[in-house]
Coordinates of C-alpha atoms in Angstrom, one line a residue:
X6 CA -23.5 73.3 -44.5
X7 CA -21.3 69.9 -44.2
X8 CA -18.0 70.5 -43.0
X9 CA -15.7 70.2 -46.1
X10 CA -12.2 69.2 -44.1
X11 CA -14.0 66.7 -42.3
X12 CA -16.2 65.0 -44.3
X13 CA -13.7 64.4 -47.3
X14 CA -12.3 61.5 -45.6
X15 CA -15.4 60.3 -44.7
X16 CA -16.8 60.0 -48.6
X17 CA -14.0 58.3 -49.6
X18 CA -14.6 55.7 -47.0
X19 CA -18.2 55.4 -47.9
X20 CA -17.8 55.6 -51.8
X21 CA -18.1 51.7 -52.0
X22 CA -21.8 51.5 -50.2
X23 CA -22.7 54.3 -52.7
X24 CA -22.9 52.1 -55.7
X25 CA -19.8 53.5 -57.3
X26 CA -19.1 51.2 -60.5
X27 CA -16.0 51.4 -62.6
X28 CA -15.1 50.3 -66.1
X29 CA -15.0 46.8 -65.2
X30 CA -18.6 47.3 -64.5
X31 CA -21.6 46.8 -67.0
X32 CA -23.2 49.8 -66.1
X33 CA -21.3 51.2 -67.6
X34 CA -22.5 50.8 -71.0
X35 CA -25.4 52.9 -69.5
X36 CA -23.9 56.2 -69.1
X37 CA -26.2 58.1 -71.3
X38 CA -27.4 61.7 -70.6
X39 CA -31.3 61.8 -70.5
X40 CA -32.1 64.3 -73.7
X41 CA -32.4 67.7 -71.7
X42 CA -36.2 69.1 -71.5
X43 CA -36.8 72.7 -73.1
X44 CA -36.4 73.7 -69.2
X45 CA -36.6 73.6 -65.8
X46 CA -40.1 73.6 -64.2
X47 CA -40.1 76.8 -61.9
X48 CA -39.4 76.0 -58.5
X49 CA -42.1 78.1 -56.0
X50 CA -38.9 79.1 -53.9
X51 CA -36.2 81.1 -54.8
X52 CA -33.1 78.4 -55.1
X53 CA -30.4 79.2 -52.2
X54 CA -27.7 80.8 -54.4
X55 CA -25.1 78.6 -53.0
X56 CA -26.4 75.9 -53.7
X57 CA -26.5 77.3 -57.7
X58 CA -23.5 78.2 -57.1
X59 CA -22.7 74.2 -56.8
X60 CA -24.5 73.4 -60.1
X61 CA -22.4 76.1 -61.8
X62 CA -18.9 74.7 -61.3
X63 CA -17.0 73.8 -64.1
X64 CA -17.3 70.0 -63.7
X65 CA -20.7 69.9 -64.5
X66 CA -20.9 71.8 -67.6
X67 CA -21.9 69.2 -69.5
X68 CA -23.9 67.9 -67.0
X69 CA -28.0 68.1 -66.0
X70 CA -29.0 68.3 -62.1
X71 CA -32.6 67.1 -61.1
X72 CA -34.3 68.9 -58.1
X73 CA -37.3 68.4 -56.4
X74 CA -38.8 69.1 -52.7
X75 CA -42.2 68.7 -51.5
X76 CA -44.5 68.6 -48.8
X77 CA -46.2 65.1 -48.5
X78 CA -48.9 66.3 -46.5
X79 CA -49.9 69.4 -48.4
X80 CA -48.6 68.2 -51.5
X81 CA -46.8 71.7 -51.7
X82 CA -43.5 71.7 -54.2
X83 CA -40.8 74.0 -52.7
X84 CA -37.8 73.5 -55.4
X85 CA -38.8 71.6 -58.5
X86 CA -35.8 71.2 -61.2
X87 CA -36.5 68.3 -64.3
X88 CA -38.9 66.7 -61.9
X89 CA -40.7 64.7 -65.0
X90 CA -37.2 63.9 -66.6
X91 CA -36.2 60.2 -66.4
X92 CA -32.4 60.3 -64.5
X93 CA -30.0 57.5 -63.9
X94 CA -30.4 56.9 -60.3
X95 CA -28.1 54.8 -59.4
X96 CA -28.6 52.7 -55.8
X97 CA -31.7 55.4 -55.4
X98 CA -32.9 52.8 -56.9
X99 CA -33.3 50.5 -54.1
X100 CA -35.7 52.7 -52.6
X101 CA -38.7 51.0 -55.1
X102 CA -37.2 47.9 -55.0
X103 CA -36.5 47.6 -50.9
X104 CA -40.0 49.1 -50.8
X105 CA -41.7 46.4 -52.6
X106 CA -40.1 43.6 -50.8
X107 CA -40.9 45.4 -47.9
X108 CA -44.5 45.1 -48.3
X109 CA -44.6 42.1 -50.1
X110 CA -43.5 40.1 -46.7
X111 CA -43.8 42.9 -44.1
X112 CA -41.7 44.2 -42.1
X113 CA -41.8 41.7 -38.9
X114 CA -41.4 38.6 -41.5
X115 CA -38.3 36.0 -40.6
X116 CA -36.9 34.0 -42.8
X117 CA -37.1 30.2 -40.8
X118 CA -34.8 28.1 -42.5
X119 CA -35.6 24.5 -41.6
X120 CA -33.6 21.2 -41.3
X121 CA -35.5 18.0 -42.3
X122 CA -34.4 14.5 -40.9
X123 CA -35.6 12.4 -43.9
X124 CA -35.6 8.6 -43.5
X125 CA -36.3 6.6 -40.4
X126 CA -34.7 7.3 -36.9
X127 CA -33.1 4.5 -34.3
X128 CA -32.1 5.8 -31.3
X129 CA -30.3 8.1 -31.9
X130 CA -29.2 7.4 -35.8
X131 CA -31.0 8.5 -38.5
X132 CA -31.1 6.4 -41.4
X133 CA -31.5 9.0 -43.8
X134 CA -30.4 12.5 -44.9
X135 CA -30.5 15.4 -43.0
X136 CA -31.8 18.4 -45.6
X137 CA -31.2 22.0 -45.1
X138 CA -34.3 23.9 -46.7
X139 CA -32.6 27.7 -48.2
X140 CA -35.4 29.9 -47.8
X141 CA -33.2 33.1 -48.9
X142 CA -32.2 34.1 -45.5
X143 CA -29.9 37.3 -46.3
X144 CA -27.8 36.9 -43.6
X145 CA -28.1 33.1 -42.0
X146 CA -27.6 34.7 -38.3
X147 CA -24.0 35.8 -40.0
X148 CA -24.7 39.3 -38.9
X149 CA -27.5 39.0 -35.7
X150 CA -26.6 40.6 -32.3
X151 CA -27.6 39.3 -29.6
X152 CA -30.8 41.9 -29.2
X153 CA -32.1 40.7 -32.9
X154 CA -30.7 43.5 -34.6
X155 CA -28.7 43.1 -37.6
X156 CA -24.8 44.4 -37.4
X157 CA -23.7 46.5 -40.3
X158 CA -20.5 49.2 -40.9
X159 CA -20.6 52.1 -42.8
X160 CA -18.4 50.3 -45.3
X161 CA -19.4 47.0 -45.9
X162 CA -17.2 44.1 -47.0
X163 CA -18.9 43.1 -50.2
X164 CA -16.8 46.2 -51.4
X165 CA -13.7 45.3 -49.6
X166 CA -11.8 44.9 -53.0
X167 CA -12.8 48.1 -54.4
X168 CA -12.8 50.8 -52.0
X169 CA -10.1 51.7 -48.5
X170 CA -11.8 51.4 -45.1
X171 CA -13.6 48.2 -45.4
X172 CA -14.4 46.3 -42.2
X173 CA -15.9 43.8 -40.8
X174 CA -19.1 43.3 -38.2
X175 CA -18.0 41.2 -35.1
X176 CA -20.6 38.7 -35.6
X177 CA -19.5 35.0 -36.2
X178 CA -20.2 34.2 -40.0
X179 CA -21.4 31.0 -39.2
X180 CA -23.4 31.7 -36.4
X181 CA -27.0 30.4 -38.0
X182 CA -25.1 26.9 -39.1
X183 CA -23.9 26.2 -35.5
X184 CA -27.3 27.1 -34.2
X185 CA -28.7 24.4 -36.6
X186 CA -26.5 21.6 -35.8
X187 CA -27.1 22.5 -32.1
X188 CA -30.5 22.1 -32.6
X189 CA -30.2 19.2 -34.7
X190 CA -28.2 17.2 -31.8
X191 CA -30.7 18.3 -28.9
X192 CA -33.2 16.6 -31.2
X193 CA -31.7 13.8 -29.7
X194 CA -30.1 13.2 -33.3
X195 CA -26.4 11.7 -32.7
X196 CA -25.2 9.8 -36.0
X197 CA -26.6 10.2 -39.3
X198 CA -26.2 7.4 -41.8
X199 CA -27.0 8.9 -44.8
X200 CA -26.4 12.5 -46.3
X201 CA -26.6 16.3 -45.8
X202 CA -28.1 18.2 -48.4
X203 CA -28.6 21.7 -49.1
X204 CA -32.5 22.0 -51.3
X205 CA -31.8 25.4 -52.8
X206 CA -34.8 24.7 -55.2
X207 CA -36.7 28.1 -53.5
X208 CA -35.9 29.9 -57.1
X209 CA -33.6 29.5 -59.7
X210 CA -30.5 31.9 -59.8
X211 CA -31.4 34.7 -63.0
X212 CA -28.0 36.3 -63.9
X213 CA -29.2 39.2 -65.4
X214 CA -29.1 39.8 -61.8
X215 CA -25.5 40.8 -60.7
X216 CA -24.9 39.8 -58.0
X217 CA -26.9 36.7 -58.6
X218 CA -29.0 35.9 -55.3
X219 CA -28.8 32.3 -54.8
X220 CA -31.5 30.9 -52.0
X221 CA -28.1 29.9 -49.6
X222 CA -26.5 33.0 -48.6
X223 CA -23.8 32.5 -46.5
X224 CA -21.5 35.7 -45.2
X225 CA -23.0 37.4 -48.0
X226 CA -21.6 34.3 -50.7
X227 CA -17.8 35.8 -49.6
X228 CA -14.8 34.6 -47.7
X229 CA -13.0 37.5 -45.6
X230 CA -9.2 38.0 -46.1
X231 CA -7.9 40.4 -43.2
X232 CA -4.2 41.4 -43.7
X233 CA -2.4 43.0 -41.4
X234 CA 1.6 44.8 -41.5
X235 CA 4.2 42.7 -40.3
X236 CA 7.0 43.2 -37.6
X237 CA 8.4 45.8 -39.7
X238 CA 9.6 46.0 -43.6
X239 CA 10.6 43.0 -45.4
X240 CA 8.7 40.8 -42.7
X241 CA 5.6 38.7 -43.7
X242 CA 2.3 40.0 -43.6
X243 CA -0.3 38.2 -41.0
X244 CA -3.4 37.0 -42.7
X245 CA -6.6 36.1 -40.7
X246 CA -9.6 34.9 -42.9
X247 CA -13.1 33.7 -42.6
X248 CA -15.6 31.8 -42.6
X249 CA -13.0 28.8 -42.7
X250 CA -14.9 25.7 -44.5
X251 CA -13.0 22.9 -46.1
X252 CA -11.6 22.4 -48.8
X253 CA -11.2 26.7 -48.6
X254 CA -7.5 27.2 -48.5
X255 CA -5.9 30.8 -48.1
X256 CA -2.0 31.6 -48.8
X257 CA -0.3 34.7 -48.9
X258 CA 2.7 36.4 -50.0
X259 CA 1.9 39.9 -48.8
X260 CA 5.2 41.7 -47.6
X261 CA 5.4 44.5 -45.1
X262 CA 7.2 47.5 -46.6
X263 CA 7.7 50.7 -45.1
X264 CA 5.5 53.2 -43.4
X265 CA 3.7 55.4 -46.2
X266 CA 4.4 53.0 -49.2
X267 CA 1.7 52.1 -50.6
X268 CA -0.3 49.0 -49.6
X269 CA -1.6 47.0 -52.6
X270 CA -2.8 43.7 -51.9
X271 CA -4.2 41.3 -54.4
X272 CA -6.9 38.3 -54.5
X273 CA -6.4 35.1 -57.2
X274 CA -8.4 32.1 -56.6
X275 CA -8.7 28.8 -58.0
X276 CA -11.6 28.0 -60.7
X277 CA -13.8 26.5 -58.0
X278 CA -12.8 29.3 -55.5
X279 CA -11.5 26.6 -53.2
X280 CA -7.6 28.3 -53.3
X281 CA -7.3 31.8 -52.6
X282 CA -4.0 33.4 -53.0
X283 CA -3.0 36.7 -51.8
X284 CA -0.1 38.8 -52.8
X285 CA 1.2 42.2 -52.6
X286 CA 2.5 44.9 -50.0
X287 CA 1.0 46.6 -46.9
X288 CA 2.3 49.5 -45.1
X289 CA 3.6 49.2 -41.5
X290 CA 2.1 50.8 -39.3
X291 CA -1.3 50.9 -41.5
X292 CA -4.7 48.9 -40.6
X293 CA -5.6 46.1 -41.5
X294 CA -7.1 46.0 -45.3
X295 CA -9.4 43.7 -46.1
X296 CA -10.1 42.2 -49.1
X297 CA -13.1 39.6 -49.8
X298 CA -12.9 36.4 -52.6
X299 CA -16.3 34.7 -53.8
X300 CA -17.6 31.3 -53.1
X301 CA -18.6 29.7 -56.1
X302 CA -20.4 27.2 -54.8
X303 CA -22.9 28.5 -52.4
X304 CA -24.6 25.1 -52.1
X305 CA -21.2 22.8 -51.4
X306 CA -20.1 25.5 -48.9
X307 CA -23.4 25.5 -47.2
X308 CA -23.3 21.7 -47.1
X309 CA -19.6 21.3 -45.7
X310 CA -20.3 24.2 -43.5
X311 CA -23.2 22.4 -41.5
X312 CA -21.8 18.9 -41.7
X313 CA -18.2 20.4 -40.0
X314 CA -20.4 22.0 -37.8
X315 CA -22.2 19.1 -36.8
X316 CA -19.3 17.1 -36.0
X317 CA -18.4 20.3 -33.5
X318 CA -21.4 19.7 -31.4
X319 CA -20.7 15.5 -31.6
X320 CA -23.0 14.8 -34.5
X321 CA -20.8 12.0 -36.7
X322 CA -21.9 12.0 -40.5
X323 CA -22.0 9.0 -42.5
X324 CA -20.9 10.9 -45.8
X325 CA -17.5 12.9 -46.4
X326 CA -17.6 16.9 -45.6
X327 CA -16.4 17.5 -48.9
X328 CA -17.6 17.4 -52.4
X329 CA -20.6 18.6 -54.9
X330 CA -23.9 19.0 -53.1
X331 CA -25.9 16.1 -53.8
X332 CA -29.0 17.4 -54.8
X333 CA -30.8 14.5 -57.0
X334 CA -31.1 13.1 -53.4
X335 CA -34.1 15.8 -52.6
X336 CA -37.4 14.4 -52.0
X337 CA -40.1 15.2 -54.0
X338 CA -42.1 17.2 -50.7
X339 CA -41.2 16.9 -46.6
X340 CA -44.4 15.4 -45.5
X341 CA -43.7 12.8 -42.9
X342 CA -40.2 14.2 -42.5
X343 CA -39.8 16.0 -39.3
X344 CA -38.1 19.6 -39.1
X345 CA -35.0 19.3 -35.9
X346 CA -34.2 22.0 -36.3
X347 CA -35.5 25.4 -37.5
X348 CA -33.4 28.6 -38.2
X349 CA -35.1 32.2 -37.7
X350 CA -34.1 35.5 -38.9
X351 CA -33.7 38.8 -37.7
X352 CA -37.2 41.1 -39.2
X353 CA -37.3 42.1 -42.5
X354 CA -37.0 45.7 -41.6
X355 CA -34.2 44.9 -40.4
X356 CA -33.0 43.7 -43.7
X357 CA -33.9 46.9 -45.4
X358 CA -31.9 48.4 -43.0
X359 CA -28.6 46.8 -43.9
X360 CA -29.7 47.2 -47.1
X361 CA -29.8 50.9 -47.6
X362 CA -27.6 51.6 -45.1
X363 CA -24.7 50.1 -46.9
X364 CA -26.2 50.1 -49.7
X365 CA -25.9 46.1 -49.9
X366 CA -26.7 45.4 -53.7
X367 CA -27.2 41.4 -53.3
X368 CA -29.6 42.3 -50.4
X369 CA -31.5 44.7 -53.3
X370 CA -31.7 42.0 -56.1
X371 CA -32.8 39.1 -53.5
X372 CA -35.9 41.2 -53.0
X373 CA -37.2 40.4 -56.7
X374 CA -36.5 37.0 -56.6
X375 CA -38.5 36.8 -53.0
X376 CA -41.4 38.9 -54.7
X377 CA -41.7 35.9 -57.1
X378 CA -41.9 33.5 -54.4
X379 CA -44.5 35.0 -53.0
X380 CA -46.6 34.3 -55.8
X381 CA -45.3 30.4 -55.7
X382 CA -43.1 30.9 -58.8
X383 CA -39.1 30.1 -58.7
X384 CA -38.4 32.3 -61.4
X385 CA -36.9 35.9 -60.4
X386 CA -38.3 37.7 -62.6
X387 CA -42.0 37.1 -61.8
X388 CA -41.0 39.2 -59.0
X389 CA -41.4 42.2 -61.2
X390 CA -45.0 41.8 -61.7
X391 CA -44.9 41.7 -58.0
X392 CA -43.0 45.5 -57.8
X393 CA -45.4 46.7 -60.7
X394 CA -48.4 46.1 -58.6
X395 CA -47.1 47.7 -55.3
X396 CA -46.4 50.7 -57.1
X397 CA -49.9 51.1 -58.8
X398 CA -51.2 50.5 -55.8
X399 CA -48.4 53.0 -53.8
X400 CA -49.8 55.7 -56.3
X401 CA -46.2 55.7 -57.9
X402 CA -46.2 56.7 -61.4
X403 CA -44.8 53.2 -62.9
X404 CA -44.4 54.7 -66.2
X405 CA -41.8 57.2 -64.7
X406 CA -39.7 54.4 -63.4
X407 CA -37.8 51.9 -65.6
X408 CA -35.6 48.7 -63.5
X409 CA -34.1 46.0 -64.9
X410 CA -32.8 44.8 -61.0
X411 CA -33.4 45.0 -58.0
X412 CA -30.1 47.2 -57.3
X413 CA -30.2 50.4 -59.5
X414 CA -26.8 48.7 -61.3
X415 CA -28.7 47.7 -64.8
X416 CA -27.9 50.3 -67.7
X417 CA -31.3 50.7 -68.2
X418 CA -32.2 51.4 -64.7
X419 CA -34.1 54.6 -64.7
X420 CA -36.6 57.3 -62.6
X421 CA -37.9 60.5 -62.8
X422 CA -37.3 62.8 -59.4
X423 CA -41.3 62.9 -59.0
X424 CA -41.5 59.1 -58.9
X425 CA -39.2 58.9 -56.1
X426 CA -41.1 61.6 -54.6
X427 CA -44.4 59.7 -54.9
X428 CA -42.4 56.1 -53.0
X429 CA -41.2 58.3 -50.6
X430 CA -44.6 60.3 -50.0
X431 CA -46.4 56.5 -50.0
X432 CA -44.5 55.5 -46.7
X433 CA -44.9 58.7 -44.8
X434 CA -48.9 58.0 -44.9
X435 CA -48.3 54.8 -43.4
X436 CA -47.7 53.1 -39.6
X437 CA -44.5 52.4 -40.9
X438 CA -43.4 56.0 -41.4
X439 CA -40.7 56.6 -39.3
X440 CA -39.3 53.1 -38.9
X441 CA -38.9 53.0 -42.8
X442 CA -37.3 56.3 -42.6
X443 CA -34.7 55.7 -39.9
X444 CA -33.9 52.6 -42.5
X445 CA -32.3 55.3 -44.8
X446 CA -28.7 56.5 -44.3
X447 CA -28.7 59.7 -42.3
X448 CA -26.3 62.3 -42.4
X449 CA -23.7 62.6 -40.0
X450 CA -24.7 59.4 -38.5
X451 CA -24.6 56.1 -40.0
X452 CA -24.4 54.1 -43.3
X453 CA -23.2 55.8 -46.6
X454 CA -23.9 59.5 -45.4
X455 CA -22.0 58.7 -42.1
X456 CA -18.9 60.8 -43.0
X457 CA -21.0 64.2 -44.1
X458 CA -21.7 66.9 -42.2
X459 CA -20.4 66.3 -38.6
X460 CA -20.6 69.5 -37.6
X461 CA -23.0 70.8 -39.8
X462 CA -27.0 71.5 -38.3
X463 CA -28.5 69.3 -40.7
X464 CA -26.3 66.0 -39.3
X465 CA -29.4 63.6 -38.2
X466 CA -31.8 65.7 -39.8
X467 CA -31.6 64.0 -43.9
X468 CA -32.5 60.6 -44.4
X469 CA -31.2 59.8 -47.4
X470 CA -30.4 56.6 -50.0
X471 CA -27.9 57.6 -51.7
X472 CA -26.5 56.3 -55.9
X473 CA -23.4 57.0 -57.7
X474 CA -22.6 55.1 -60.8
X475 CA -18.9 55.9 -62.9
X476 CA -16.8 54.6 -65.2
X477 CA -13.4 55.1 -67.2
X478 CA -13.8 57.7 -69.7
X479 CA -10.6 56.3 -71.7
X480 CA -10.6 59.1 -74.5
X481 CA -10.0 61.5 -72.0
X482 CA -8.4 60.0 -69.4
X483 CA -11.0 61.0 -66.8
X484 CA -14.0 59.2 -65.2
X485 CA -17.5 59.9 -66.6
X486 CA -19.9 60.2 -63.4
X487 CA -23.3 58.9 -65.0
X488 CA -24.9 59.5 -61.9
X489 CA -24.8 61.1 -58.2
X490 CA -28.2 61.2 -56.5
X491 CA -29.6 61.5 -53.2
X492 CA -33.1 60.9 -52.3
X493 CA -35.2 60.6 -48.9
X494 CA -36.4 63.1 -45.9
X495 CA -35.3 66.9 -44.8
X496 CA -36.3 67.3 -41.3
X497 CA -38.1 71.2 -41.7
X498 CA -39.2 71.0 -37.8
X499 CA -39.7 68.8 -35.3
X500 CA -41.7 65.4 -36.7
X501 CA -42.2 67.2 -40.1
X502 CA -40.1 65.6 -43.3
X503 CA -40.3 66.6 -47.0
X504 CA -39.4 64.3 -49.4
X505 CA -36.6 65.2 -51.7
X506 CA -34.5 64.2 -54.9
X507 CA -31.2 65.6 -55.7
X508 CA -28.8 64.6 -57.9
X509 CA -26.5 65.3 -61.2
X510 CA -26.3 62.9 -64.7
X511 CA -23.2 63.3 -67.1
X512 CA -21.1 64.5 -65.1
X513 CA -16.9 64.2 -65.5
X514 CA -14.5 64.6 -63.4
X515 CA -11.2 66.8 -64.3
X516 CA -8.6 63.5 -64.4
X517 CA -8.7 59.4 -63.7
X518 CA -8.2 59.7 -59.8
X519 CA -11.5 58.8 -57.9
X520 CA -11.3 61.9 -55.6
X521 CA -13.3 64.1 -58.5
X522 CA -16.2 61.5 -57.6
X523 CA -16.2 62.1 -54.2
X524 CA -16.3 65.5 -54.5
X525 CA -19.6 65.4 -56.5
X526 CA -20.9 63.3 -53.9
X527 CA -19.6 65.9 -51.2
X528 CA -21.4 68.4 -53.7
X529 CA -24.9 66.4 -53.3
X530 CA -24.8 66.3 -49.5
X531 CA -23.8 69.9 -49.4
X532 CA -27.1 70.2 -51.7
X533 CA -29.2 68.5 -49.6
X534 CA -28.0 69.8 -46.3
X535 CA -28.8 73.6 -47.4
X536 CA -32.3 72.4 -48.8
X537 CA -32.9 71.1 -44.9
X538 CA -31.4 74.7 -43.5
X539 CA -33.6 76.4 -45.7
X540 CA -36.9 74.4 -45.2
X541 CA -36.1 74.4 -41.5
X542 CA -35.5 78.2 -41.6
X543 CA -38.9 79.1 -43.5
X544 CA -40.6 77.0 -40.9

């Protein structure tokens, strides 16, 4: 059983990379209770009391749990609880959508983001524009260790704003920019007369899509605001932030107050995004808290990026740094204009790695708009078509499974726990078994399962993507818990995994503080790591 006075800590640093959503969310609107079935389907095995005993408490009296375990090889079902019954599943969700992306590109695919020299070289001046070709590149190298494996923490900063414990991966933001302008002067390219241009025309940003994927991703579309405790109380805070790109500007007002205060630290920007303000308090003594702003203009910033980047390595541009891309420049196709320089990415898998592990929910919805491209359309949601296919074809009941994005965040986001069953089943008959397995959070370990069950015996033994989604319930001054789910792989003995769903919708939690959700999450894990005992202990 997870270790309750450790791991406590540990959700609430890993709430974020759960999914969690609040009331400024529009899931929101979603938070519907599936109509309960007359009951249960019988599950062959007698349920481990405690883990009824978990069902049973008073904060989910209201509420309906979903359970189901079975053998993929035999096809045996060992608990089966609602398995037909469609459940909100939260970032679960990514587990179709990862899936399908996954096999619509493969899992050794890289992303090669090209730079074009288009116009006429002299020497070493080109007469011309130098065009950087988006081709939806997650990360853009922002994230790659030196071994081609892609850096992530167990709380990632595209929830910095939201949830405590935030941090960030070593790994320069600009990393795949610099390597392009490197490249770019070794071409023997020195002076460019013309232009740079970012040709984001790869698909069309759908915002039914939130995030919105945009074919430029740069540090995940986000500039990082580090703030640290000054001197001591009353001093100034110190601010560090990044990527820095003109025009970006960062002030702050943050104060140092004392030790134990509380630190609350606050983000305004400008309408273009271009001034960042920071104000607030942070406790001496504390850690640094980070808190993340958006860039609005993914194009601009790319373009400014690469030119300033340019000039680093001794590559003068004609045209100013600043300013709107200039896109109507584009040529109609490339042929005749040379790539100098190319750009590749880390492996898919990889990808799907960061993905679930912190739950990353712009990685998730870039996967449907890259299943359209594969099919030479630029609209996002021909990618669906795409998903539909893979999951006829991955014996998935697509009937059982309703998505509306790519992330498990839409309100009409839905699954039964026999269709994730049947995604999970699909991989473990293939080569890709365990490498798409090790992908998933795993408990004890990594990701957003990496502060459950330390000391428990099922720590490395459930692989796991985990979903929560919440939101204010104002009438009662509580939060309403539409959804905590966990679905993946119990270890039973060595090399043998079921696959497994657990998880609770309509749930509340007793006040407003967010510590009532992380207990239902601690209640999931506990769920799931006495399913593993038990499975383990009847083999």
């Amino acid at each position: 059983m997870p270790h309750r006075g450790r791991r406590r800590f540990g959700r609430r640093r890993v709430l974020g990379g759960l999914g969690l959503v609040l009331a400024v969310g529009a899931v929101v609107a979603g938070l519907v209770q599936a109509t309960p079935s007359p009951s249960p389907s019988p599950s062959p095995h007698r349920l481990d009391p405690r883990i009824a005993a978990i069902m049973r408490k008073p904060t989910y009296g209201h509420a309906q749990w979903g359970l189901f375990q079975q053998n993929p090889g035999s096809g045996e079902v060992v608990q089966s609880r609602y398995p037909d019954q469609f459940f909100i599943p939260g970032s679960s969700a990514k587990l179709f959508s990862v899936s399908g992306t996954w096999h619509s590109l493969g899992s050794d695919y890289r992303f090669i983001t090209p730079v074009h020299a288009v116009g006429h070289r002299s020497g070493p001046t080109l007469n011309g524009d130098l065009d950087l070709v988006a081709q939806g590149d997650l990360t853009l190298g922002g994230r790659t260790r030196r071994d081609g494996t892609v850096a992530f923490t167990n709380v990632d900063h595209t929830y910095a704003n939201d949830f405590p414990g935030a941090t960030l991966t070593a790994q320069d933001p600009l990393a795949g920019i610099d390597q392009l302008a490197r490249q770019v002067r070794d071409a023997g390219i020195t002076r460019v007369e013309g232009d740079v241009v970012v040709d984001a025309r790869l698909f069309r940003p759908d915002s039914t899509l939130r995030p919105t994927p945009k074919p430029l991703i740069i540090n995940d579309n986000l500039i990082d605001l580090l703030t640290s405790p000054g001197a001591g109380p009353g001093s100034p805070a110190r601010l560090e932030w990044r990527p820095k790109v003109a025009p970006y500007r960062v002030t702050s007002t943050v104060r140092t107050v004392a030790a134990g205060r509380p630190t609350s630290i606050h983000v305004n920007a400008s309408p273009d995004g271009t001034r960042i303000r920071l104000s607030g308090t942070i406790a001496a003594g504390s850690a640094p808290a980070l808190r993340v702003a958006p860039v609005k203009d993914p194009n601009a910033f790319g373009r400014t990026a690469l030119i300033e980047a340019l000039k680093r390595v001794g590559v003068e541009v004609r045209a100013g740094a600043t300013g709107p891309n200039p896109d109507y420049r584009l040529p109609a196709s490339y042929r005749g204009a040379p790539a100098v320089a190319r750009y590749s990415s880390p492996t898919y898998a990889q990808y799907a790695q960061l993905i679930f592990k912190v739950s990353h929910n712009l990685g998730a919805n870039l996967g449907i708009c890259l299943m359209a491209t594969r099919t030479g359309s630029s609209n996002c949601q021909d990618g669906f078509p795409v998903l539909a296919q893979f999951l006829d074809d991955a014996k998935v009941d697509r009937q059982a499974v309703q998505l509306a994005d790519g992330r498990g965040g839409n309100p009409v986001d839905r699954t039964t726990p026999r269709a994730l069953a049947q995604m999970l089943t699909y991989w473990q008959h293939t080569s890709q078994a365990e490498r798409f397995r090790r992908s998933l959070p795993i408990l004890g370990v990594d990701g957003t399962l990496a502060g459950a069950c330390r000391d428990c015996p099922s720590r490395g033994k459930v692989f796991a993507k985990t979903g929560t989604v919440a939101g204010g319930d104002a009438l009662n001054d509580r939060l309403a818990v539409g959804a905590e789910t966990a679905a993946g792989y119990l270890e039973t003995h060595k090399g043998h995994f079921d696959v497994f769903f657990v998880g609770v919708n309509g749930a509340s939690t007793s006040g407003a503080d967010v510590s009532g959700v992380l207990e239902m999450g601690n209640d999931v894990a506990d769920i799931a790591a006495r399913l593993q005992q038990d499975a383990a202990g009847r083999g």
